[in-house]
PDB file of C-alpha atoms and ligand atoms in Angstrom:
ATOM      1  CA  MET A   1     165.741  17.910 120.850  1.00 44.00           C
ATOM      2  CA  ASN A   2     163.706  15.619 123.484  1.00 45.00           C
ATOM      3  CA  GLY A   3     165.299  16.924 126.710  1.00 49.00           C
ATOM      4  CA  HIS A   4     164.852  13.958 128.498  1.00 90.00           C
ATOM      5  CA  GLU A   5     167.418  12.066 126.037  1.00 95.00           C
ATOM      6  CA  ALA A   6     170.387  10.149 127.626  1.00 97.00           C
ATOM      7  CA  LEU A   7     172.211   9.426 124.251  1.00 97.00           C
ATOM      8  CA  ARG A   8     172.049  10.071 120.908  1.00 97.00           C
ATOM      9  CA  LEU A   9     174.448   9.455 117.978  1.00 98.00           C
ATOM     10  CA  GLU A  10     174.322  11.363 114.865  1.00 98.00           C
ATOM     11  CA  SER A  11     175.221   9.794 111.876  1.00 98.00           C
ATOM     12  CA  VAL A  12     178.168   7.771 113.703  1.00 98.00           C
ATOM     13  CA  ARG A  13     181.073   6.308 111.402  1.00 97.00           C
ATOM     14  CA  LYS A  14     183.730   4.246 112.481  1.00 97.00           C
ATOM     15  CA  VAL A  15     186.604   3.297 109.770  1.00 97.00           C
ATOM     16  CA  TYR A  16     189.421   0.777 110.856  1.00 96.00           C
ATOM     17  CA  GLY A  17     192.716   0.418 109.116  1.00 92.00           C
ATOM     18  CA  ASP A  18     194.658   2.399 106.841  1.00 87.00           C
ATOM     19  CA  GLU A  19     193.760   3.500 103.173  1.00 85.00           C
ATOM     20  CA  GLY A  20     193.390   0.461 101.081  1.00 87.00           C
ATOM     21  CA  ASN A  21     192.534  -1.767 103.829  1.00 89.00           C
ATOM     22  CA  GLN A  22     189.758  -0.138 105.591  1.00 93.00           C
ATOM     23  CA  VAL A  23     186.931  -1.887 107.561  1.00 94.00           C
ATOM     24  CA  VAL A  24     183.997   0.217 108.150  1.00 96.00           C
ATOM     25  CA  ALA A  25     182.846  -0.903 111.920  1.00 97.00           C
ATOM     26  CA  LEU A  26     179.761   1.667 111.602  1.00 98.00           C
ATOM     27  CA  ASP A  27     178.410   2.999 109.127  1.00 97.00           C
ATOM     28  CA  HIS A  28     176.489   6.168 109.500  1.00 97.00           C
ATOM     29  CA  VAL A  29     174.387   4.829 112.770  1.00 98.00           C
ATOM     30  CA  SER A  30     171.911   7.363 114.154  1.00 98.00           C
ATOM     31  CA  LEU A  31     169.832   6.852 117.557  1.00 97.00           C
ATOM     32  CA  SER A  32     168.060   8.098 120.341  1.00 97.00           C
ATOM     33  CA  LEU A  33     167.560   6.462 123.530  1.00 97.00           C
ATOM     34  CA  PRO A  34     165.187   8.405 125.914  1.00 97.00           C
ATOM     35  CA  THR A  35     166.153   8.585 129.871  1.00 97.00           C
ATOM     36  CA  GLY A  36     165.128   5.384 132.060  1.00 97.00           C
ATOM     37  CA  SER A  37     165.322   3.336 128.932  1.00 97.00           C
ATOM     38  CA  PHE A  38     166.908  -0.384 128.743  1.00 98.00           C
ATOM     39  CA  THR A  39     167.957  -1.258 125.230  1.00 98.00           C
ATOM     40  CA  ALA A  40     169.547  -4.253 124.024  1.00 98.00           C
ATOM     41  CA  VAL A  41     172.188  -4.225 120.988  1.00 98.00           C
ATOM     42  CA  MET A  42     172.211  -7.687 118.854  1.00 97.00           C
ATOM     43  CA  GLY A  43     173.812  -8.704 115.906  1.00 96.00           C
ATOM     44  CA  PRO A  44     175.823 -11.095 114.337  1.00 94.00           C
ATOM     45  CA  SER A  45     179.612 -11.390 114.922  1.00 93.00           C
ATOM     46  CA  GLY A  46     181.466  -8.370 113.496  1.00 95.00           C
ATOM     47  CA  SER A  47     178.349  -6.317 112.745  1.00 96.00           C
ATOM     48  CA  GLY A  48     179.845  -3.602 114.935  1.00 97.00           C
ATOM     49  CA  LYS A  49     178.055  -4.036 118.292  1.00 97.00           C
ATOM     50  CA  SER A  50     181.283  -3.563 120.554  1.00 95.00           C
ATOM     51  CA  THR A  51     182.395  -0.591 118.533  1.00 97.00           C
ATOM     52  CA  LEU A  52     178.709   0.691 118.616  1.00 97.00           C
ATOM     53  CA  LEU A  53     179.315   0.656 122.484  1.00 96.00           C
ATOM     54  CA  GLN A  54     182.817   1.830 122.543  1.00 95.00           C
ATOM     55  CA  CYS A  55     182.011   5.204 120.749  1.00 96.00           C
ATOM     56  CA  ALA A  56     179.305   5.843 122.686  1.00 96.00           C
ATOM     57  CA  ALA A  57     180.807   5.357 125.772  1.00 94.00           C
ATOM     58  CA  GLY A  58     183.849   7.812 124.784  1.00 91.00           C
ATOM     59  CA  LEU A  59     186.430   4.938 124.633  1.00 90.00           C
ATOM     60  CA  GLU A  60     186.765   4.659 121.015  1.00 92.00           C
ATOM     61  CA  ARG A  61     186.523   7.974 118.890  1.00 92.00           C
ATOM     62  CA  PRO A  62     184.411   7.762 115.915  1.00 95.00           C
ATOM     63  CA  THR A  63     185.762   8.796 112.584  1.00 94.00           C
ATOM     64  CA  GLY A  64     182.624  10.704 111.782  1.00 96.00           C
ATOM     65  CA  GLY A  65     179.460  11.948 113.193  1.00 96.00           C
ATOM     66  CA  ARG A  66     178.325  12.884 116.620  1.00 96.00           C
ATOM     67  CA  VAL A  67     177.927  11.172 120.240  1.00 95.00           C
ATOM     68  CA  PHE A  68     175.774  13.088 123.041  1.00 95.00           C
ATOM     69  CA  VAL A  69     175.600  11.786 126.330  1.00 95.00           C
ATOM     70  CA  ASP A  70     172.605  13.565 128.530  1.00 93.00           C
ATOM     71  CA  GLY A  71     172.708  16.188 125.853  1.00 92.00           C
ATOM     72  CA  ALA A  72     176.547  17.123 126.157  1.00 90.00           C
ATOM     73  CA  GLU A  73     178.458  16.542 123.227  1.00 92.00           C
ATOM     74  CA  LEU A  74     181.167  13.782 123.671  1.00 87.00           C
ATOM     75  CA  ALA A  75     183.868  15.346 121.321  1.00 79.00           C
ATOM     76  CA  GLY A  76     186.957  15.369 123.499  1.00 65.00           C
ATOM     77  CA  GLU A  77     189.389  17.599 122.654  1.00 70.00           C
ATOM     78  CA  SER A  78     191.854  15.835 124.706  1.00 83.00           C
ATOM     79  CA  GLU A  79     192.048  12.367 126.052  1.00 83.00           C
ATOM     80  CA  THR A  80     192.170  14.100 129.549  1.00 85.00           C
ATOM     81  CA  ALA A  81     188.543  15.868 128.590  1.00 84.00           C
ATOM     82  CA  LEU A  82     187.365  12.423 127.490  1.00 85.00           C
ATOM     83  CA  THR A  83     188.593  10.736 130.581  1.00 86.00           C
ATOM     84  CA  LYS A  84     186.888  13.441 132.469  1.00 85.00           C
ATOM     85  CA  PHE A  85     183.837  13.158 130.354  1.00 86.00           C
ATOM     86  CA  ARG A  86     183.572   9.166 130.933  1.00 87.00           C
ATOM     87  CA  ARG A  87     184.184   9.442 134.574  1.00 87.00           C
ATOM     88  CA  GLU A  88     181.057  11.759 135.081  1.00 86.00           C
ATOM     89  CA  ARG A  89     178.449  10.707 133.069  1.00 90.00           C
ATOM     90  CA  ILE A  90     179.084   7.173 131.911  1.00 93.00           C
ATOM     91  CA  GLY A  91     179.200   3.654 133.406  1.00 94.00           C
ATOM     92  CA  PHE A  92     180.610   0.406 132.086  1.00 93.00           C
ATOM     93  CA  VAL A  93     180.251  -3.373 132.637  1.00 94.00           C
ATOM     94  CA  PHE A  94     182.382  -5.674 130.887  1.00 93.00           C
ATOM     95  CA  GLN A  95     181.977  -9.594 130.431  1.00 92.00           C
ATOM     96  CA  GLN A  96     184.840 -10.288 132.622  1.00 92.00           C
ATOM     97  CA  PHE A  97     183.775  -7.695 135.452  1.00 93.00           C
ATOM     98  CA  ASN A  98     187.469  -6.268 135.651  1.00 94.00           C
ATOM     99  CA  LEU A  99     187.407  -6.097 139.273  1.00 96.00           C
ATOM    100  CA  LEU A 100     191.098  -5.262 140.548  1.00 97.00           C
ATOM    101  CA  PRO A 101     192.034  -8.413 142.252  1.00 97.00           C
ATOM    102  CA  THR A 102     194.076  -6.929 145.013  1.00 97.00           C
ATOM    103  CA  MET A 103     191.351  -4.862 146.285  1.00 97.00           C
ATOM    104  CA  THR A 104     187.976  -5.598 148.041  1.00 98.00           C
ATOM    105  CA  VAL A 105     184.764  -5.409 147.327  1.00 98.00           C
ATOM    106  CA  LEU A 106     184.231  -2.204 149.133  1.00 97.00           C
ATOM    107  CA  GLU A 107     187.371  -0.395 147.363  1.00 97.00           C
ATOM    108  CA  ASN A 108     186.416  -1.530 144.244  1.00 97.00           C
ATOM    109  CA  VAL A 109     183.490  -0.035 144.271  1.00 97.00           C
ATOM    110  CA  LEU A 110     185.036   3.065 145.918  1.00 96.00           C
ATOM    111  CA  LEU A 111     187.570   3.286 143.111  1.00 95.00           C
ATOM    112  CA  PRO A 112     185.736   5.402 140.457  1.00 92.00           C
ATOM    113  CA  MET A 113     184.763   8.096 143.673  1.00 90.00           C
ATOM    114  CA  ARG A 114     188.762   8.515 144.250  1.00 90.00           C
ATOM    115  CA  LEU A 115     189.741   8.564 140.600  1.00 88.00           C
ATOM    116  CA  ALA A 116     186.920  11.697 139.843  1.00 84.00           C
ATOM    117  CA  GLY A 117     188.872  13.096 143.292  1.00 85.00           C
ATOM    118  CA  LYS A 118     185.799  12.872 145.182  1.00 86.00           C
ATOM    119  CA  LYS A 119     185.716  12.175 148.833  1.00 88.00           C
ATOM    120  CA  ALA A 120     185.429   8.317 149.304  1.00 88.00           C
ATOM    121  CA  ASP A 121     181.584   7.989 150.548  1.00 93.00           C
ATOM    122  CA  THR A 122     182.090   4.386 151.990  1.00 96.00           C
ATOM    123  CA  LYS A 123     178.469   4.642 153.601  1.00 95.00           C
ATOM    124  CA  ARG A 124     176.810   5.484 149.645  1.00 94.00           C
ATOM    125  CA  ALA A 125     178.778   2.492 148.685  1.00 96.00           C
ATOM    126  CA  GLY A 126     177.588   0.524 151.452  1.00 96.00           C
ATOM    127  CA  GLU A 127     174.318   1.026 150.907  1.00 95.00           C
ATOM    128  CA  ILE A 128     174.715  -0.020 146.795  1.00 94.00           C
ATOM    129  CA  LEU A 129     176.819  -3.388 148.152  1.00 96.00           C
ATOM    130  CA  ASP A 130     173.423  -3.804 150.132  1.00 94.00           C
ATOM    131  CA  ARG A 131     170.946  -3.400 147.186  1.00 91.00           C
ATOM    132  CA  VAL A 132     173.172  -5.781 144.661  1.00 93.00           C
ATOM    133  CA  GLY A 133     173.235  -8.298 148.145  1.00 94.00           C
ATOM    134  CA  LEU A 134     176.721  -7.883 148.540  1.00 96.00           C
ATOM    135  CA  GLY A 135     176.304  -5.937 152.136  1.00 95.00           C
ATOM    136  CA  ASP A 136     178.152  -8.761 153.944  1.00 96.00           C
ATOM    137  CA  ARG A 137     180.710  -9.165 151.570  1.00 97.00           C
ATOM    138  CA  LEU A 138     182.475  -5.880 151.684  1.00 97.00           C
ATOM    139  CA  GLY A 139     186.018  -7.248 152.856  1.00 98.00           C
ATOM    140  CA  HIS A 140     186.540  -9.931 150.436  1.00 98.00           C
ATOM    141  CA  LEU A 141     188.438 -10.232 147.911  1.00 98.00           C
ATOM    142  CA  PRO A 142     186.942 -10.315 144.128  1.00 97.00           C
ATOM    143  CA  SER A 143     188.862 -13.846 143.850  1.00 97.00           C
ATOM    144  CA  GLU A 144     186.287 -15.226 147.078  1.00 97.00           C
ATOM    145  CA  LEU A 145     183.446 -14.483 145.363  1.00 97.00           C
ATOM    146  CA  SER A 146     181.395 -16.496 142.461  1.00 96.00           C
ATOM    147  CA  GLY A 147     181.163 -14.765 138.821  1.00 96.00           C
ATOM    148  CA  GLY A 148     177.869 -13.589 139.484  1.00 95.00           C
ATOM    149  CA  GLN A 149     178.859 -11.973 142.869  1.00 96.00           C
ATOM    150  CA  GLN A 150     181.897 -10.257 141.028  1.00 96.00           C
ATOM    151  CA  GLN A 151     179.568  -8.928 138.104  1.00 94.00           C
ATOM    152  CA  ARG A 152     177.021  -7.357 140.767  1.00 95.00           C
ATOM    153  CA  VAL A 153     180.149  -5.760 142.401  1.00 97.00           C
ATOM    154  CA  ALA A 154     180.940  -4.429 138.883  1.00 96.00           C
ATOM    155  CA  ILE A 155     177.674  -2.861 138.496  1.00 95.00           C
ATOM    156  CA  ALA A 156     177.677  -1.256 142.309  1.00 95.00           C
ATOM    157  CA  ARG A 157     181.126   0.227 141.021  1.00 95.00           C
ATOM    158  CA  ALA A 158     179.784   1.361 137.584  1.00 94.00           C
ATOM    159  CA  VAL A 159     176.658   3.263 139.221  1.00 93.00           C
ATOM    160  CA  VAL A 160     178.281   4.745 142.433  1.00 93.00           C
ATOM    161  CA  THR A 161     178.951   7.728 140.620  1.00 89.00           C
ATOM    162  CA  GLN A 162     175.328   7.822 139.135  1.00 90.00           C
ATOM    163  CA  PRO A 163     176.486   7.668 135.504  1.00 93.00           C
ATOM    164  CA  LYS A 164     173.782   9.082 132.907  1.00 93.00           C
ATOM    165  CA  VAL A 165     174.361   5.935 130.840  1.00 97.00           C
ATOM    166  CA  LEU A 166     175.219   2.616 131.964  1.00 97.00           C
ATOM    167  CA  PHE A 167     176.990   0.374 129.076  1.00 97.00           C
ATOM    168  CA  GLY A 168     177.311  -3.410 129.330  1.00 96.00           C
ATOM    169  CA  ASP A 169     179.042  -5.341 126.883  1.00 95.00           C
ATOM    170  CA  GLU A 170     178.147  -8.872 127.228  1.00 95.00           C
ATOM    171  CA  PRO A 171     177.483  -8.503 130.888  1.00 95.00           C
ATOM    172  CA  THR A 172     176.280 -11.750 131.426  1.00 95.00           C
ATOM    173  CA  GLY A 173     178.278 -13.833 128.813  1.00 93.00           C
ATOM    174  CA  ALA A 174     180.713 -15.337 131.641  1.00 93.00           C
ATOM    175  CA  LEU A 175     177.993 -15.968 134.172  1.00 92.00           C
ATOM    176  CA  ASP A 176     175.880 -19.490 134.085  1.00 94.00           C
ATOM    177  CA  THR A 177     172.087 -19.057 133.455  1.00 94.00           C
ATOM    178  CA  ARG A 178     170.985 -18.427 137.228  1.00 93.00           C
ATOM    179  CA  SER A 179     173.826 -15.436 137.871  1.00 93.00           C
ATOM    180  CA  ALA A 180     172.874 -14.157 134.647  1.00 94.00           C
ATOM    181  CA  ARG A 181     169.475 -13.818 135.447  1.00 94.00           C
ATOM    182  CA  GLU A 182     170.104 -12.385 138.569  1.00 93.00           C
ATOM    183  CA  VAL A 183     172.628  -9.515 136.848  1.00 93.00           C
ATOM    184  CA  LEU A 184     169.640  -9.127 134.429  1.00 96.00           C
ATOM    185  CA  GLY A 185     167.233  -8.837 137.553  1.00 95.00           C
ATOM    186  CA  LEU A 186     169.640  -6.221 138.678  1.00 93.00           C
ATOM    187  CA  LEU A 187     170.131  -4.173 135.686  1.00 95.00           C
ATOM    188  CA  ARG A 188     166.147  -4.141 135.109  1.00 95.00           C
ATOM    189  CA  GLU A 189     165.876  -2.871 138.764  1.00 93.00           C
ATOM    190  CA  ALA A 190     168.053  -0.362 138.278  1.00 93.00           C
ATOM    191  CA  VAL A 191     165.901   1.006 135.230  1.00 95.00           C
ATOM    192  CA  ARG A 192     162.508   0.430 136.823  1.00 93.00           C
ATOM    193  CA  VAL A 193     163.298   1.811 140.144  1.00 92.00           C
ATOM    194  CA  TYR A 194     166.539   4.338 139.946  1.00 90.00           C
ATOM    195  CA  GLY A 195     165.833   5.480 136.405  1.00 92.00           C
ATOM    196  CA  ARG A 196     168.929   4.579 134.745  1.00 94.00           C
ATOM    197  CA  THR A 197     169.454   4.632 131.085  1.00 97.00           C
ATOM    198  CA  ILE A 198     171.221   0.979 130.167  1.00 98.00           C
ATOM    199  CA  VAL A 199     172.686  -0.414 126.786  1.00 98.00           C
ATOM    200  CA  MET A 200     173.918  -3.959 126.778  1.00 97.00           C
ATOM    201  CA  VAL A 201     175.454  -5.206 123.964  1.00 97.00           C
ATOM    202  CA  THR A 202     174.134  -9.385 124.143  1.00 96.00           C
ATOM    203  CA  HIS A 203     174.049 -12.408 121.950  1.00 93.00           C
ATOM    204  CA  ASP A 204     171.384 -14.083 124.096  1.00 95.00           C
ATOM    205  CA  PRO A 205     167.575 -13.541 123.294  1.00 97.00           C
ATOM    206  CA  VAL A 206     166.761 -14.321 126.828  1.00 96.00           C
ATOM    207  CA  ALA A 207     169.320 -11.727 127.872  1.00 97.00           C
ATOM    208  CA  ALA A 208     167.599  -9.034 125.394  1.00 97.00           C
ATOM    209  CA  SER A 209     164.354  -9.924 126.912  1.00 97.00           C
ATOM    210  CA  PHE A 210     164.916  -8.186 129.910  1.00 97.00           C
ATOM    211  CA  ALA A 211     165.275  -5.056 128.063  1.00 98.00           C
ATOM    212  CA  ASP A 212     162.532  -2.725 126.806  1.00 97.00           C
ATOM    213  CA  GLY A 213     163.797  -2.755 123.165  1.00 97.00           C
ATOM    214  CA  VAL A 214     166.372  -4.418 121.048  1.00 98.00           C
ATOM    215  CA  LEU A 215     168.297  -2.543 118.103  1.00 98.00           C
ATOM    216  CA  PHE A 216     169.750  -5.068 115.781  1.00 97.00           C
ATOM    217  CA  LEU A 217     172.882  -4.605 113.826  1.00 97.00           C
ATOM    218  CA  ALA A 218     174.314  -6.075 110.463  1.00 96.00           C
ATOM    219  CA  ASP A 219     177.496  -4.481 108.650  1.00 95.00           C
ATOM    220  CA  GLY A 220     177.315  -1.679 110.836  1.00 97.00           C
ATOM    221  CA  ARG A 221     173.901  -0.357 110.018  1.00 97.00           C
ATOM    222  CA  ILE A 222     170.943  -0.968 112.259  1.00 97.00           C
ATOM    223  CA  VAL A 223     168.580  -3.011 110.585  1.00 95.00           C
ATOM    224  CA  GLY A 224     165.551  -3.454 112.763  1.00 95.00           C
ATOM    225  CA  GLN A 225     164.420  -2.651 116.210  1.00 96.00           C
ATOM    226  CA  MET A 226     161.564  -4.469 118.353  1.00 97.00           C
ATOM    227  CA  ALA A 227     159.795  -3.118 121.267  1.00 97.00           C
ATOM    228  CA  ASP A 228     158.804  -5.127 124.625  1.00 97.00           C
ATOM    229  CA  PRO A 229     161.368  -8.148 123.228  1.00 97.00           C
ATOM    230  CA  THR A 230     160.327 -11.664 124.423  1.00 98.00           C
ATOM    231  CA  ALA A 231     163.130 -14.359 123.476  1.00 97.00           C
ATOM    232  CA  GLU A 232     161.220 -16.256 121.171  1.00 97.00           C
ATOM    233  CA  ALA A 233     160.462 -13.164 119.051  1.00 97.00           C
ATOM    234  CA  VAL A 234     164.218 -12.098 119.174  1.00 97.00           C
ATOM    235  CA  ALA A 235     165.406 -15.561 117.887  1.00 96.00           C
ATOM    236  CA  GLN A 236     163.420 -15.783 115.028  1.00 95.00           C
ATOM    237  CA  ARG A 237     164.395 -12.201 114.325  1.00 94.00           C
ATOM    238  CA  MET A 238     168.118 -13.064 114.864  1.00 93.00           C
ATOM    239  CA  ALA A 239     167.628 -16.147 112.490  1.00 91.00           C
ATOM    240  CA  HIS A 240     166.557 -13.521 109.712  1.00 85.00           C
ATOM    241  CA  LEU A 241     169.102 -10.736 109.789  1.00 82.00           C
ATOM    242  CA  GLY A 242     169.898  -9.218 106.938  1.00 61.00           C
ATOM    243  CA  ASP A 243     166.601 -10.083 105.129  1.00 61.00           C
ATOM    244  CA  GLU A 244     165.862  -6.513 105.285  1.00 51.00           C
ATOM    245  CA  THR A 245     168.857  -4.632 104.950  1.00 50.00           C
ATOM    246  CA  ASN A 246     167.757  -3.150 101.903  1.00 46.00           C
ATOM    247  CA  GLY A 247     166.140   0.211 101.402  1.00 45.00           C
ATOM    248  CA  ARG A 248     165.752   0.776 105.316  1.00 48.00           C
ATOM    249  CA  PRO A 249     166.885   4.322 106.831  1.00 48.00           C
ATOM    250  CA  ASN A 250     169.636   3.725 109.264  1.00 51.00           C
ATOM    251  CA  LEU A 251     167.774   5.569 111.769  1.00 52.00           C
ATOM    252  CA  VAL A 252     166.012   4.695 114.803  1.00 56.00           C
ATOM    253  CA  GLY A 253     164.009   7.141 117.221  1.00 52.00           C
ATOM    254  CA  VAL A 254     165.208  10.440 115.770  1.00 45.00           C
TER     255      VAL A 254
HETATM  256  P1  ADP B   1     180.643  -7.207 116.982  1.00 57.14           P
HETATM  257  O1  ADP B   1     180.841  -6.405 118.448  1.00 57.14           O
HETATM  258  O2  ADP B   1     179.276  -6.961 116.578  1.00 57.14           O
HETATM  259  O3  ADP B   1     181.281  -8.736 117.263  1.00 57.14           O
HETATM  260  P2  ADP B   1     182.974  -5.298 116.396  1.00 57.14           P
HETATM  261  O4  ADP B   1     182.391  -3.861 116.527  1.00 57.14           O
HETATM  262  O5  ADP B   1     183.873  -6.131 117.310  1.00 57.14           O
HETATM  263  O6  ADP B   1     181.509  -6.248 115.950  1.00 57.14           O
HETATM  264  O7  ADP B   1     183.560  -5.555 114.844  1.00 57.14           O
HETATM  265  C1  ADP B   1     183.045  -4.726 114.003  1.00 57.14           C
HETATM  266  C2  ADP B   1     184.126  -4.992 112.649  1.00 57.14           C
HETATM  267  O8  ADP B   1     184.964  -4.257 112.834  1.00 57.14           O
HETATM  268  C3  ADP B   1     184.409  -6.122 112.446  1.00 57.14           C
HETATM  269  O9  ADP B   1     184.878  -6.403 110.735  1.00 57.14           O
HETATM  270  C4  ADP B   1     186.029  -6.215 113.025  1.00 57.14           C
HETATM  271  O10 ADP B   1     186.553  -6.962 112.444  1.00 57.14           O
HETATM  272  C5  ADP B   1     186.394  -4.697 113.258  1.00 57.14           C
HETATM  273  N1  ADP B   1     187.627  -3.904 114.172  1.00 57.14           N
HETATM  274  C6  ADP B   1     186.888  -3.866 115.360  1.00 57.14           C
HETATM  275  N2  ADP B   1     187.811  -3.405 116.120  1.00 57.14           N
HETATM  276  C7  ADP B   1     188.859  -3.255 115.175  1.00 57.14           C
HETATM  277  C8  ADP B   1     190.358  -2.931 115.032  1.00 57.14           C
HETATM  278  N3  ADP B   1     190.850  -2.618 116.430  1.00 57.14           N
HETATM  279  N4  ADP B   1     190.845  -2.897 114.280  1.00 57.14           N
HETATM  280  C9  ADP B   1     190.499  -3.194 113.181  1.00 57.14           C
HETATM  281  N5  ADP B   1     189.314  -3.751 113.142  1.00 57.14           N
HETATM  282  C10 ADP B   1     188.276  -3.967 113.880  1.00 57.14           C
END
């Protein structure tokens, strides 16, 4: 196994619903992503993108298969163990930012340390907020910021604990074009400069073009991948998704 592997999925399956009424959201998905990579996950609505992210981040339990983050299996005998695992190894950025509205920018970024029972490192939180361009907004409430600024706070909050993998579920989905580009630039910087590993679900070919590689999902399976994506090439591939489902092994990078 690669020592610099940040995320590994081995034949992950997720089935929703009761017997007789089942939906296979993920169908034996395997993948391996190196540390310091930025991967976009794309596919039609209902193809399993969110489920893939949730299972990889330990927010959902797979029906079968195994998930490893930075070499450690995300098995989680108990919810408490799983929560601890998430807090120590995983960051998550959502479409709707999910900041706590009654807390200031600084308090929101300090929260993960508090939840992990660690000392609230105000200096470190301030430095990270500086880095995302919000060093002068520490005492503001989320409602006093634009959408793009709120998402930058959410990114600062997600990276403050130095997670092994940062997951984004349509992190630019609620932003205007300019704010989206700023946020994507920040994510790319987190990878290039700070060596973070990012997995981002998006439906936007331009957003995907900021990543190093794209995984394409259809019907719960990985049906293709692309290195060094351009927006044009991604849009073209999306238009033909499904043409290549047959006969392809459901394995990427393993
Ligand atoms: P995507 O993010 O690509 O739109 P999802 O991962 O949300 O796809 O969904 C994949 C499939 O799993 C869909 O058929 C969806 O209806 C189903 N699904 C997702 N979440 C649930 C759930 N909590 N209960 C039942 N079915 C679900």
